[in-house]
GROMACS .gro file of C-alpha atoms in nm:
model
  208
    1UNK     CA    1  -3.738   0.899   0.288
    2UNK     CA    2  -3.937   0.580   0.221
    3UNK     CA    3  -3.797   0.556  -0.133
    4UNK     CA    4  -3.442   0.603  -0.004
    5UNK     CA    5  -3.497   0.341   0.267
    6UNK     CA    6  -3.637   0.094   0.013
    7UNK     CA    7  -3.345   0.151  -0.224
    8UNK     CA    8  -3.086   0.092   0.046
    9UNK     CA    9  -3.272  -0.211   0.182
   10UNK     CA   10  -3.291  -0.357  -0.167
   11UNK     CA   11  -2.924  -0.304  -0.239
   12UNK     CA   12  -2.808  -0.441   0.096
   13UNK     CA   13  -3.031  -0.746   0.055
   14UNK     CA   14  -2.908  -0.807  -0.299
   15UNK     CA   15  -2.540  -0.802  -0.208
   16UNK     CA   16  -2.597  -1.010   0.104
   17UNK     CA   17  -2.766  -1.303  -0.065
   18UNK     CA   18  -2.501  -1.332  -0.335
   19UNK     CA   19  -2.426  -1.701  -0.379
   20UNK     CA   20  -2.051  -1.665  -0.330
   21UNK     CA   21  -1.820  -1.393  -0.207
   22UNK     CA   22  -1.519  -1.344  -0.441
   23UNK     CA   23  -1.187  -1.397  -0.271
   24UNK     CA   24  -0.919  -1.130  -0.243
   25UNK     CA   25  -0.693  -1.239  -0.527
   26UNK     CA   26  -0.338  -1.208  -0.401
   27UNK     CA   27  -0.014  -1.399  -0.378
   28UNK     CA   28   0.081  -1.225  -0.053
   29UNK     CA   29  -0.129  -1.045   0.206
   30UNK     CA   30  -0.197  -0.771  -0.049
   31UNK     CA   31  -0.081  -0.816  -0.408
   32UNK     CA   32   0.298  -0.855  -0.378
   33UNK     CA   33   0.313  -0.720  -0.021
   34UNK     CA   34   0.330  -0.953   0.280
   35UNK     CA   35   0.374  -0.889   0.650
   36UNK     CA   36   0.727  -0.984   0.756
   37UNK     CA   37   0.896  -0.908   0.424
   38UNK     CA   38   1.166  -0.644   0.384
   39UNK     CA   39   1.036  -0.310   0.259
   40UNK     CA   40   1.322  -0.316   0.007
   41UNK     CA   41   1.154  -0.616  -0.158
   42UNK     CA   42   0.841  -0.418  -0.243
   43UNK     CA   43   0.869  -0.286  -0.600
   44UNK     CA   44   0.831   0.086  -0.662
   45UNK     CA   45   0.648   0.022  -0.989
   46UNK     CA   46   0.272   0.007  -0.948
   47UNK     CA   47   0.255   0.220  -0.633
   48UNK     CA   48   0.211   0.597  -0.603
   49UNK     CA   49   0.147   0.870  -0.348
   50UNK     CA   50   0.360   0.715  -0.075
   51UNK     CA   51   0.288   0.937   0.226
   52UNK     CA   52   0.412   0.925   0.584
   53UNK     CA   53   0.132   0.894   0.840
   54UNK     CA   54   0.135   1.060   1.181
   55UNK     CA   55   0.168   1.414   1.305
   56UNK     CA   56   0.417   1.503   1.032
   57UNK     CA   57   0.294   1.389   0.691
   58UNK     CA   58   0.491   1.427   0.371
   59UNK     CA   59   0.526   1.252   0.038
   60UNK     CA   60   0.805   1.004  -0.036
   61UNK     CA   61   0.966   0.945  -0.373
   62UNK     CA   62   0.997   0.568  -0.316
   63UNK     CA   63   0.991   0.297  -0.048
   64UNK     CA   64   1.363   0.342   0.018
   65UNK     CA   65   1.287   0.672   0.193
   66UNK     CA   66   1.082   0.501   0.467
   67UNK     CA   67   1.317   0.625   0.741
   68UNK     CA   68   1.210   0.983   0.662
   69UNK     CA   69   0.880   0.901   0.831
   70UNK     CA   70   0.845   0.970   1.201
   71UNK     CA   71   0.834   0.666   1.429
   72UNK     CA   72   0.532   0.632   1.654
   73UNK     CA   73   0.521   0.523   2.020
   74UNK     CA   74   0.548   0.161   1.903
   75UNK     CA   75   0.862   0.257   1.704
   76UNK     CA   76   0.690   0.174   1.378
   77UNK     CA   77   0.683   0.407   1.078
   78UNK     CA   78   0.366   0.423   0.872
   79UNK     CA   79   0.337   0.479   0.498
   80UNK     CA   80   0.003   0.520   0.322
   81UNK     CA   81   0.005   0.431  -0.047
   82UNK     CA   82  -0.213   0.395  -0.355
   83UNK     CA   83  -0.212   0.183  -0.669
   84UNK     CA   84  -0.088   0.342  -0.988
   85UNK     CA   85  -0.372   0.356  -1.243
   86UNK     CA   86  -0.115   0.328  -1.522
   87UNK     CA   87  -0.030  -0.023  -1.401
   88UNK     CA   88  -0.370  -0.139  -1.524
   89UNK     CA   89  -0.550  -0.137  -1.189
   90UNK     CA   90  -0.872   0.058  -1.152
   91UNK     CA   91  -0.759   0.288  -0.876
   92UNK     CA   92  -0.686   0.171  -0.525
   93UNK     CA   93  -0.927  -0.119  -0.495
   94UNK     CA   94  -0.916  -0.434  -0.283
   95UNK     CA   95  -1.162  -0.706  -0.371
   96UNK     CA   96  -1.360  -0.454  -0.574
   97UNK     CA   97  -1.381  -0.203  -0.286
   98UNK     CA   98  -1.213   0.141  -0.282
   99UNK     CA   99  -0.958   0.119  -0.002
  100UNK     CA  100  -0.709   0.308   0.211
  101UNK     CA  101  -0.383   0.114   0.246
  102UNK     CA  102  -0.107   0.153   0.506
  103UNK     CA  103   0.211  -0.041   0.586
  104UNK     CA  104   0.392  -0.014   0.919
  105UNK     CA  105   0.769  -0.065   0.907
  106UNK     CA  106   0.991  -0.164   1.201
  107UNK     CA  107   1.349  -0.060   1.282
  108UNK     CA  108   1.482  -0.357   1.085
  109UNK     CA  109   1.315  -0.228   0.767
  110UNK     CA  110   1.056  -0.507   0.765
  111UNK     CA  111   0.680  -0.477   0.732
  112UNK     CA  112   0.540  -0.530   1.081
  113UNK     CA  113   0.176  -0.464   0.990
  114UNK     CA  114  -0.056  -0.395   0.700
  115UNK     CA  115  -0.389  -0.214   0.727
  116UNK     CA  116  -0.669  -0.221   0.470
  117UNK     CA  117  -0.967   0.008   0.530
  118UNK     CA  118  -1.265   0.071   0.307
  119UNK     CA  119  -1.268   0.431   0.188
  120UNK     CA  120  -1.543   0.636   0.360
  121UNK     CA  121  -1.525   0.887   0.073
  122UNK     CA  122  -1.609   0.631  -0.194
  123UNK     CA  123  -1.923   0.676  -0.402
  124UNK     CA  124  -2.234   0.578  -0.212
  125UNK     CA  125  -2.321   0.283  -0.436
  126UNK     CA  126  -1.979   0.131  -0.358
  127UNK     CA  127  -1.970   0.232   0.007
  128UNK     CA  128  -2.300   0.051   0.069
  129UNK     CA  129  -2.116  -0.277   0.014
  130UNK     CA  130  -1.811  -0.198   0.229
  131UNK     CA  131  -1.906  -0.439   0.508
  132UNK     CA  132  -1.872  -0.729   0.261
  133UNK     CA  133  -1.494  -0.685   0.221
  134UNK     CA  134  -1.450  -0.849   0.561
  135UNK     CA  135  -1.616  -1.165   0.430
  136UNK     CA  136  -1.374  -1.172   0.139
  137UNK     CA  137  -1.081  -1.142   0.380
  138UNK     CA  138  -1.213  -1.427   0.592
  139UNK     CA  139  -1.239  -1.641   0.280
  140UNK     CA  140  -0.881  -1.546   0.188
  141UNK     CA  141  -0.744  -1.672   0.522
  142UNK     CA  142  -0.981  -1.967   0.564
  143UNK     CA  143  -1.325  -1.985   0.724
  144UNK     CA  144  -1.220  -2.189   1.029
  145UNK     CA  145  -1.036  -2.082   1.344
  146UNK     CA  146  -1.174  -1.730   1.390
  147UNK     CA  147  -1.258  -1.586   1.731
  148UNK     CA  148  -1.535  -1.330   1.695
  149UNK     CA  149  -1.720  -1.085   1.918
  150UNK     CA  150  -2.049  -0.943   1.794
  151UNK     CA  151  -2.267  -0.661   1.926
  152UNK     CA  152  -2.644  -0.643   1.898
  153UNK     CA  153  -2.863  -0.350   1.785
  154UNK     CA  154  -2.941  -0.095   2.054
  155UNK     CA  155  -3.069   0.255   2.106
  156UNK     CA  156  -2.753   0.406   1.958
  157UNK     CA  157  -2.704   0.161   1.671
  158UNK     CA  158  -2.988   0.038   1.453
  159UNK     CA  159  -3.036  -0.199   1.159
  160UNK     CA  160  -3.005  -0.090   0.797
  161UNK     CA  161  -3.257  -0.258   0.570
  162UNK     CA  162  -3.309  -0.529   0.833
  163UNK     CA  163  -2.934  -0.602   0.859
  164UNK     CA  164  -2.702  -0.521   1.148
  165UNK     CA  165  -2.328  -0.593   1.160
  166UNK     CA  166  -2.096  -0.486   1.442
  167UNK     CA  167  -1.824  -0.744   1.488
  168UNK     CA  168  -1.452  -0.810   1.528
  169UNK     CA  169  -1.288  -1.139   1.436
  170UNK     CA  170  -0.926  -1.248   1.488
  171UNK     CA  171  -0.721  -1.542   1.371
  172UNK     CA  172  -0.353  -1.639   1.386
  173UNK     CA  173  -0.216  -1.816   1.082
  174UNK     CA  174   0.127  -1.858   0.921
  175UNK     CA  175   0.303  -1.635   1.173
  176UNK     CA  176   0.058  -1.347   1.143
  177UNK     CA  177  -0.249  -1.231   1.332
  178UNK     CA  178  -0.539  -1.114   1.119
  179UNK     CA  179  -0.803  -0.886   1.271
  180UNK     CA  180  -1.117  -0.802   1.077
  181UNK     CA  181  -1.370  -0.543   1.190
  182UNK     CA  182  -1.703  -0.508   1.007
  183UNK     CA  183  -1.973  -0.252   1.070
  184UNK     CA  184  -2.313  -0.187   0.915
  185UNK     CA  185  -2.557   0.017   1.120
  186UNK     CA  186  -2.729   0.353   1.142
  187UNK     CA  187  -2.732   0.594   1.432
  188UNK     CA  188  -3.092   0.706   1.496
  189UNK     CA  189  -3.012   1.077   1.458
  190UNK     CA  190  -2.853   1.034   1.113
  191UNK     CA  191  -2.989   0.995   0.762
  192UNK     CA  192  -2.965   0.654   0.596
  193UNK     CA  193  -2.707   0.789   0.352
  194UNK     CA  194  -2.482   0.865   0.652
  195UNK     CA  195  -2.493   0.510   0.784
  196UNK     CA  196  -2.177   0.341   0.911
  197UNK     CA  197  -2.071   0.081   0.656
  198UNK     CA  198  -1.707  -0.025   0.668
  199UNK     CA  199  -1.444  -0.295   0.694
  200UNK     CA  200  -1.106  -0.261   0.862
  201UNK     CA  201  -0.846  -0.536   0.818
  202UNK     CA  202  -0.522  -0.535   1.020
  203UNK     CA  203  -0.254  -0.797   0.960
  204UNK     CA  204   0.034  -0.811   1.208
  205UNK     CA  205   0.321  -1.041   1.285
  206UNK     CA  206   0.198  -1.286   1.546
  207UNK     CA  207   0.301  -1.179   1.895
  208UNK     CA  208   0.364  -0.815   1.804
   0.00000   0.00000   0.00000
């Protein structure tokens, strides 16, 4: 256990003291996808495994079939998608982190929200860095103007390698509200390898 703890502490420390956090390279909110744009403007090339989210999940052939997805209580239809490896991208990665990607489409066929979540099934050496994706997102939308709430370690959530992150930050910019949740902690009854280490980014149209 001591060797495992030392390895995780060393890795977390190493990635935390990195001099600069690389930005999420993108022209829109995510590659060529931006909140507020028409779903018909998103190219089919480069994206695969389009799948409706919700109680009834099924695969779509292209974005044009978005109405085949079931609308939720908010009347939005969700589609989970992946990057096509043949397009030259190394799997579904955002800022170097394996990610789960979802767009929410409104009745007017426009993207009302975009969600980016680090993949909990990623290899451990990548998942250990998942909490850092939130810092990249903050850099992407500018360091100023965020409203953040942060929790402190407690009996149910403990530090990992001397580091504890349990926060949510929001910011409204350019007609969209960006919410970033970051978590790095360990529950006392779990092994270090089962620690919570994740980032969840939600981008919505402001006011929705």
